[in-house]
mmCIF file of C-alpha atoms in Angstrom:
data_model
loop_
_atom_site.group_PDB
_atom_site.id
_atom_site.type_symbol
_atom_site.label_atom_id
_atom_site.label_comp_id
_atom_site.label_asym_id
_atom_site.label_seq_id
_atom_site.Cartn_x
_atom_site.Cartn_y
_atom_site.Cartn_z
ATOM 1 C CA MET A 1 28.665 14.238 6.704
ATOM 2 C CA PHE A 2 27.412 13.690 10.629
ATOM 3 C CA ILE A 3 27.796 17.106 11.167
ATOM 4 C CA PHE A 4 25.840 18.360 8.126
ATOM 5 C CA GLY A 5 24.231 15.126 6.918
ATOM 6 C CA VAL A 6 24.800 13.528 3.459
ATOM 7 C CA GLY A 7 22.350 11.447 2.072
ATOM 8 C CA PHE A 8 20.529 9.360 4.275
ATOM 9 C CA ILE A 9 22.787 10.962 7.349
ATOM 10 C CA PRO A 10 20.776 13.350 9.414
ATOM 11 C CA GLN A 11 22.279 16.036 10.571
ATOM 12 C CA LEU A 12 23.481 15.295 13.904
ATOM 13 C CA GLY A 13 25.715 18.296 14.529
ATOM 14 C CA VAL A 14 27.616 17.776 18.174
ATOM 15 C CA THR A 15 26.783 14.566 18.717
ATOM 16 C CA GLY A 16 28.102 13.563 14.868
ATOM 17 C CA VAL A 17 31.601 14.906 16.173
ATOM 18 C CA ALA A 18 31.348 12.702 18.817
ATOM 19 C CA LEU A 19 30.608 9.594 16.573
ATOM 20 C CA SER A 20 32.543 10.621 14.013
ATOM 21 C CA THR A 21 35.680 10.936 16.192
ATOM 22 C CA ALA A 22 34.966 7.473 17.941
ATOM 23 C CA GLY A 23 34.392 5.892 14.986
ATOM 24 C CA VAL A 24 38.187 7.401 13.413
ATOM 25 C CA ARG A 25 39.874 5.862 16.904
ATOM 26 C CA PHE A 26 38.192 2.787 16.894
ATOM 27 C CA ILE A 27 39.315 2.271 13.230
ATOM 28 C CA ILE A 28 43.076 3.604 14.491
ATOM 29 C CA MET A 29 43.145 1.372 17.508
ATOM 30 C CA ILE A 30 41.920 -1.858 14.916
ATOM 31 C CA GLY A 31 44.880 -0.399 12.846
ATOM 32 C CA LEU A 32 47.194 -0.339 15.661
ATOM 33 C CA PHE A 33 46.301 -4.009 17.107
ATOM 34 C CA ILE A 34 47.575 -5.064 13.030
ATOM 35 C CA ILE A 35 50.617 -3.171 13.655
ATOM 36 C CA LEU A 36 51.862 -4.726 16.351
ATOM 37 C CA HIS A 37 51.032 -7.963 15.588
ATOM 38 C CA LYS A 38 52.964 -7.945 11.991
ATOM 39 C CA ARG A 39 55.995 -6.585 13.701
ATOM 40 C CA MET A 40 56.248 -9.064 16.668
ATOM 41 C CA THR A 41 58.762 -11.578 15.794
ATOM 42 C CA GLU A 42 56.174 -14.302 18.192
ATOM 43 C CA PRO A 43 53.059 -12.709 17.803
ATOM 44 C CA LEU A 44 50.661 -12.547 21.010
ATOM 45 C CA THR A 45 47.682 -15.511 21.670
ATOM 46 C CA ILE A 46 44.860 -14.561 22.422
ATOM 47 C CA LYS A 47 45.265 -15.912 25.825
ATOM 48 C CA GLU A 48 47.718 -13.761 26.355
ATOM 49 C CA PHE A 49 46.257 -10.744 26.265
ATOM 50 C CA PHE A 50 43.742 -11.660 29.027
ATOM 51 C CA SER A 51 46.296 -13.185 30.996
ATOM 52 C CA TYR A 52 47.738 -11.071 33.966
ATOM 53 C CA GLU A 53 51.534 -11.013 34.995
ATOM 54 C CA LYS A 54 52.172 -9.655 38.253
ATOM 55 C CA GLU A 55 55.659 -8.902 38.190
ATOM 56 C CA TYR A 56 55.244 -6.514 34.987
ATOM 57 C CA ALA A 57 51.379 -5.477 35.857
ATOM 58 C CA SER A 58 53.404 -3.937 39.075
ATOM 59 C CA LYS A 59 56.765 -2.216 36.860
ATOM 60 C CA ILE A 60 53.961 -0.418 34.730
ATOM 61 C CA LEU A 61 51.689 0.539 37.416
ATOM 62 C CA ALA A 62 54.260 1.972 39.248
ATOM 63 C CA ILE A 63 55.045 4.620 36.641
ATOM 64 C CA GLY A 64 51.579 4.325 34.474
ATOM 65 C CA VAL A 65 49.156 5.166 37.881
ATOM 66 C CA PRO A 66 51.398 8.026 38.586
ATOM 67 C CA SER A 67 51.609 9.797 35.385
ATOM 68 C CA ALA A 68 47.907 9.410 35.170
ATOM 69 C CA GLY A 69 47.592 11.698 38.094
ATOM 70 C CA GLU A 70 49.602 14.373 36.298
ATOM 71 C CA ILE A 71 47.115 14.446 33.122
ATOM 72 C CA LEU A 72 44.362 13.888 35.062
ATOM 73 C CA SER A 73 45.383 17.427 37.104
ATOM 74 C CA TYR A 74 46.121 19.307 34.275
ATOM 75 C CA ASN A 75 43.116 18.466 32.954
ATOM 76 C CA VAL A 76 40.799 19.486 35.784
ATOM 77 C CA SER A 77 42.730 22.481 35.956
ATOM 78 C CA GLN A 78 42.101 23.329 32.122
ATOM 79 C CA ILE A 79 38.305 22.523 33.018
ATOM 80 C CA VAL A 80 38.768 24.985 35.497
ATOM 81 C CA LEU A 81 39.674 27.786 33.264
ATOM 82 C CA THR A 82 36.905 26.460 31.193
ATOM 83 C CA MET A 83 35.029 27.428 33.193
ATOM 84 C CA MET A 84 36.650 30.705 33.902
ATOM 85 C CA ILE A 85 36.826 31.743 30.395
ATOM 86 C CA THR A 86 32.896 31.089 29.753
ATOM 87 C CA THR A 87 32.091 33.900 31.880
ATOM 88 C CA LEU A 88 34.312 35.954 30.155
ATOM 89 C CA GLY A 89 31.612 35.639 27.225
ATOM 90 C CA ALA A 90 31.313 33.580 23.585
ATOM 91 C CA THR A 91 34.338 35.829 21.704
ATOM 92 C CA ALA A 92 36.959 34.294 24.388
ATOM 93 C CA LEU A 93 35.398 30.900 24.571
ATOM 94 C CA ALA A 94 35.660 30.831 20.293
ATOM 95 C CA THR A 95 38.991 32.310 20.685
ATOM 96 C CA ARG A 96 40.135 29.424 23.298
ATOM 97 C CA VAL A 97 38.738 26.590 20.652
ATOM 98 C CA TYR A 98 40.720 27.745 18.159
ATOM 99 C CA SER A 99 43.686 28.390 20.190
ATOM 100 C CA GLN A 100 44.034 25.371 21.267
ATOM 101 C CA ASN A 101 43.436 23.393 18.382
ATOM 102 C CA LEU A 102 45.983 25.649 15.921
ATOM 103 C CA MET A 103 48.073 24.814 19.145
ATOM 104 C CA SER A 104 47.809 20.676 19.109
ATOM 105 C CA VAL A 105 49.751 21.565 16.013
ATOM 106 C CA LEU A 106 52.683 22.283 17.282
ATOM 107 C CA THR A 107 52.297 20.120 20.066
ATOM 108 C CA VAL A 108 52.338 17.158 17.639
ATOM 109 C CA PHE A 109 55.597 17.786 16.778
ATOM 110 C CA SER A 110 56.713 18.017 20.612
ATOM 111 C CA LEU A 111 54.955 14.827 21.665
ATOM 112 C CA SER A 112 56.168 12.932 19.191
ATOM 113 C CA ILE A 113 59.949 13.609 19.648
ATOM 114 C CA ALA A 114 59.109 13.233 23.197
ATOM 115 C CA LYS A 115 57.429 9.975 23.024
ATOM 116 C CA GLY A 116 60.745 8.678 21.061
ATOM 117 C CA MET A 117 62.823 10.245 23.783
ATOM 118 C CA GLN A 118 61.285 7.948 26.203
ATOM 119 C CA ILE A 119 60.984 5.076 24.075
ATOM 120 C CA TYR A 120 65.162 5.186 23.579
ATOM 121 C CA ILE A 121 65.986 6.509 26.956
ATOM 122 C CA GLY A 122 64.042 3.356 28.399
ATOM 123 C CA GLN A 123 66.268 1.220 25.829
ATOM 124 C CA LEU A 124 69.652 3.089 27.416
ATOM 125 C CA VAL A 125 68.191 3.093 31.250
ATOM 126 C CA GLY A 126 67.693 -0.674 30.854
ATOM 127 C CA ALA A 127 70.670 -1.234 29.794
ATOM 128 C CA ARG A 128 72.682 0.766 32.170
ATOM 129 C CA LYS A 129 73.753 3.431 30.107
ATOM 130 C CA GLN A 130 72.546 6.481 32.043
ATOM 131 C CA THR A 131 75.466 8.541 30.782
ATOM 132 C CA ASP A 132 74.355 8.381 27.247
ATOM 133 C CA ALA A 133 70.644 8.300 28.700
ATOM 134 C CA TYR A 134 71.544 12.255 29.782
ATOM 135 C CA HIS A 135 73.272 13.003 26.757
ATOM 136 C CA THR A 136 70.755 12.123 24.458
ATOM 137 C CA LEU A 137 67.878 13.841 26.510
ATOM 138 C CA PHE A 138 69.129 17.625 25.527
ATOM 139 C CA VAL A 139 69.594 16.548 21.623
ATOM 140 C CA GLY A 140 66.178 15.410 21.928
ATOM 141 C CA LEU A 141 64.828 18.307 24.222
ATOM 142 C CA LYS A 142 67.063 20.570 21.093
ATOM 143 C CA TYR A 143 65.838 19.222 17.842
ATOM 144 C CA ALA A 144 61.592 19.888 19.281
ATOM 145 C CA THR A 145 62.557 23.305 20.983
ATOM 146 C CA ILE A 146 63.776 24.895 17.293
ATOM 147 C CA ILE A 147 60.535 22.912 15.399
ATOM 148 C CA THR A 148 58.320 24.726 17.695
ATOM 149 C CA ILE A 149 59.935 27.771 17.461
ATOM 150 C CA ILE A 150 59.800 27.952 14.183
ATOM 151 C CA ILE A 151 56.335 27.014 13.465
ATOM 152 C CA GLY A 152 54.944 28.578 16.715
ATOM 153 C CA SER A 153 56.841 31.880 14.945
ATOM 154 C CA ILE A 154 54.895 31.516 11.745
ATOM 155 C CA PHE A 155 51.832 30.867 13.591
ATOM 156 C CA ALA A 156 52.511 34.630 15.553
ATOM 157 C CA LEU A 157 53.412 36.102 12.488
ATOM 158 C CA PHE A 158 50.107 35.523 10.464
ATOM 159 C CA GLY A 159 48.118 35.171 13.716
ATOM 160 C CA ARG A 160 45.457 37.569 12.007
ATOM 161 C CA GLN A 161 45.903 36.051 8.903
ATOM 162 C CA ILE A 162 44.945 32.351 10.761
ATOM 163 C CA PHE A 163 42.024 33.737 12.552
ATOM 164 C CA GLY A 164 40.731 35.274 9.755
ATOM 165 C CA ILE A 165 40.311 31.864 8.310
ATOM 166 C CA PHE A 166 37.660 30.865 11.280
ATOM 167 C CA SER A 167 35.765 33.937 12.077
ATOM 168 C CA ASN A 168 35.154 37.566 10.525
ATOM 169 C CA ASP A 169 34.646 39.043 13.683
ATOM 170 C CA PRO A 170 37.210 41.230 14.462
ATOM 171 C CA ASN A 171 37.279 41.327 18.538
ATOM 172 C CA LEU A 172 38.160 37.597 17.777
ATOM 173 C CA ILE A 173 40.611 38.077 15.321
ATOM 174 C CA GLN A 174 42.745 40.637 17.226
ATOM 175 C CA LEU A 175 42.425 38.402 20.679
ATOM 176 C CA GLY A 176 43.490 35.361 18.931
ATOM 177 C CA ALA A 177 46.246 37.284 17.043
ATOM 178 C CA MET A 178 47.637 37.893 20.696
ATOM 179 C CA ILE A 179 47.098 34.735 22.009
ATOM 180 C CA LEU A 180 49.714 33.126 19.359
ATOM 181 C CA VAL A 181 52.323 35.570 20.319
ATOM 182 C CA ILE A 182 51.596 34.131 24.172
ATOM 183 C CA GLU A 183 51.819 30.537 22.757
ATOM 184 C CA LEU A 184 55.612 31.277 21.085
ATOM 185 C CA LEU A 185 56.649 32.500 24.314
ATOM 186 C CA LEU A 186 54.876 29.735 26.422
ATOM 187 C CA GLN A 187 55.715 26.591 23.721
ATOM 188 C CA PRO A 188 59.504 26.308 24.595
ATOM 189 C CA ALA A 189 58.288 25.537 27.886
ATOM 190 C CA ARG A 190 55.758 23.100 26.845
ATOM 191 C CA THR A 191 57.911 21.347 24.831
ATOM 192 C CA GLY A 192 60.320 21.059 27.787
ATOM 193 C CA ASN A 193 57.410 19.438 30.133
ATOM 194 C CA LEU A 194 56.691 17.431 27.355
ATOM 195 C CA VAL A 195 60.305 16.286 26.430
ATOM 196 C CA ILE A 196 61.919 16.194 29.882
ATOM 197 C CA ILE A 197 58.592 14.718 31.538
ATOM 198 C CA SER A 198 58.607 11.840 29.320
ATOM 199 C CA ALA A 199 63.070 10.794 30.047
ATOM 200 C CA LEU A 200 61.631 11.249 33.467
ATOM 201 C CA ARG A 201 58.868 8.873 33.579
ATOM 202 C CA ALA A 202 61.103 6.350 31.173
ATOM 203 C CA ALA A 203 64.408 6.956 34.082
ATOM 204 C CA GLY A 204 61.588 5.569 36.642
ATOM 205 C CA ASP A 205 61.073 8.794 38.230
ATOM 206 C CA ALA A 206 57.582 9.416 38.163
ATOM 207 C CA VAL A 207 56.621 10.741 41.113
ATOM 208 C CA PHE A 208 58.419 14.165 41.230
ATOM 209 C CA PRO A 209 56.605 15.006 37.822
ATOM 210 C CA VAL A 210 53.255 14.690 39.128
ATOM 211 C CA MET A 211 54.081 15.936 42.930
ATOM 212 C CA VAL A 212 55.481 19.753 40.810
ATOM 213 C CA GLY A 213 52.787 19.403 38.512
ATOM 214 C CA ILE A 214 49.437 19.214 41.170
ATOM 215 C CA ALA A 215 51.475 21.723 43.271
ATOM 216 C CA VAL A 216 51.997 24.243 40.381
ATOM 217 C CA MET A 217 48.885 23.621 38.996
ATOM 218 C CA TRP A 218 46.593 24.094 41.345
ATOM 219 C CA GLY A 219 48.877 26.780 43.565
ATOM 220 C CA VAL A 220 49.904 28.970 40.850
ATOM 221 C CA LEU A 221 47.927 28.379 37.378
ATOM 222 C CA VAL A 222 44.288 27.977 38.717
ATOM 223 C CA PRO A 223 44.889 31.337 41.708
ATOM 224 C CA LEU A 224 47.002 33.242 39.023
ATOM 225 C CA ALA A 225 44.076 33.138 36.399
ATOM 226 C CA TYR A 226 41.738 34.094 38.139
ATOM 227 C CA VAL A 227 43.725 36.978 39.524
ATOM 228 C CA LEU A 228 44.925 38.308 36.274
ATOM 229 C CA GLY A 229 41.760 37.000 34.023
ATOM 230 C CA ILE A 230 38.820 38.035 36.294
ATOM 231 C CA THR A 231 39.847 40.200 39.093
ATOM 232 C CA LEU A 232 42.445 42.728 37.297
ATOM 233 C CA ASN A 233 39.657 41.775 34.204
ATOM 234 C CA LEU A 234 42.629 40.876 31.804
ATOM 235 C CA GLY A 235 40.416 38.825 30.285
ATOM 236 C CA LEU A 236 41.723 35.951 28.134
ATOM 237 C CA VAL A 237 45.118 37.464 27.847
ATOM 238 C CA GLY A 238 45.528 37.279 31.483
ATOM 239 C CA ILE A 239 44.424 33.650 31.631
ATOM 240 C CA TRP A 240 46.805 32.811 28.737
ATOM 241 C CA ALA A 241 49.063 34.403 30.960
ATOM 242 C CA ALA A 242 48.945 32.740 33.814
ATOM 243 C CA MET A 243 48.845 29.629 31.901
ATOM 244 C CA LEU A 244 52.955 31.286 30.614
ATOM 245 C CA VAL A 245 53.918 31.213 34.646
ATOM 246 C CA ASP A 246 53.105 27.779 35.152
ATOM 247 C CA GLU A 247 54.630 26.068 32.153
ATOM 248 C CA TRP A 248 57.537 28.234 32.821
ATOM 249 C CA ILE A 249 58.088 27.116 36.399
ATOM 250 C CA ARG A 250 57.072 23.409 35.976
ATOM 251 C CA ALA A 251 59.776 23.355 32.579
ATOM 252 C CA SER A 252 61.940 25.061 35.109
ATOM 253 C CA LEU A 253 61.765 22.405 37.719
ATOM 254 C CA MET A 254 61.747 19.392 35.617
ATOM 255 C CA PHE A 255 65.098 20.928 34.368
ATOM 256 C CA ILE A 256 66.999 21.038 37.215
ATOM 257 C CA ARG A 257 65.672 17.553 37.987
ATOM 258 C CA TRP A 258 67.289 16.014 35.111
ATOM 259 C CA LYS A 259 70.763 18.079 34.877
ATOM 260 C CA LYS A 260 71.238 17.355 38.443
ATOM 261 C CA LYS A 261 70.476 13.784 37.810
ATOM 262 C CA ARG A 262 68.910 13.230 41.002
ATOM 263 C CA TRP A 263 66.585 10.216 38.343
ATOM 264 C CA LEU A 264 69.760 8.226 38.530
ATOM 265 C CA GLY A 265 68.468 6.892 42.266
ATOM 266 C CA LYS A 266 65.649 6.059 40.418
ATOM 267 C CA SER A 267 66.780 4.443 37.730
ATOM 268 C CA ILE A 268 69.523 2.113 39.163
ATOM 269 C CA ALA A 269 66.492 0.926 41.768
ATOM 270 C CA ALA A 270 64.633 0.303 39.077
ATOM 271 C CA ASN A 271 67.477 -1.919 37.514
ATOM 272 C CA LYS A 272 68.245 -3.803 40.843
ATOM 273 C CA LEU A 273 64.545 -4.880 41.345
ATOM 274 C CA SER A 274 64.521 -5.926 37.398
#
């Protein structure tokens, strides 16, 4: 309605996309507040929404601020990659947009499991059940990876047909199909990053993922993307190959971190403070 204009609503184009997105998110926020109010045994008062508890705020910020740093670094690196892709032409940029939207379907499942794991592992760590928390991570990681591989395989197998829905350009369809194959190899690592990093945060080990993320994104991803995509003229495929290397390096380091239980000291220290 906002993009093309319907009835009294004018044709707004891209501005319409922004307005509809913002409007829907506002409605969702109101809905979540209503659910929160109904689920709590002792609903929060309006005053409590604006009160400041230093003890709780410091604990939340100790995890939230580093987490924001990693997400910020990732988003900025993606902006830099997009700048590189714009130099490759309209076909590469359009393929990037379509591919990202398709991959968001895969990420939904991994992210959902990661959020659930973060809550559950946080409860286990808080109850001083570190051993249970350690083994629980692998259960969630297994299911998230299996689901991602199944859906990713379908996307890779029918890549041409999927991109044919969005465009008649044979170059875009061929390029998009190649990207989906690379994504099939990339998704297990991305799933591992989402699930394990969420678990590390729940265990109080929030700084390590940030340090690794910043180092690998800017030390490997961005330079390698430029070399493969621009210097060696591999285009979008080269940039996606750099993303593949980045995700697997970070996922491997996160897995080793959890496997060696380096996060245990963080969770024990957090329990002592509480």
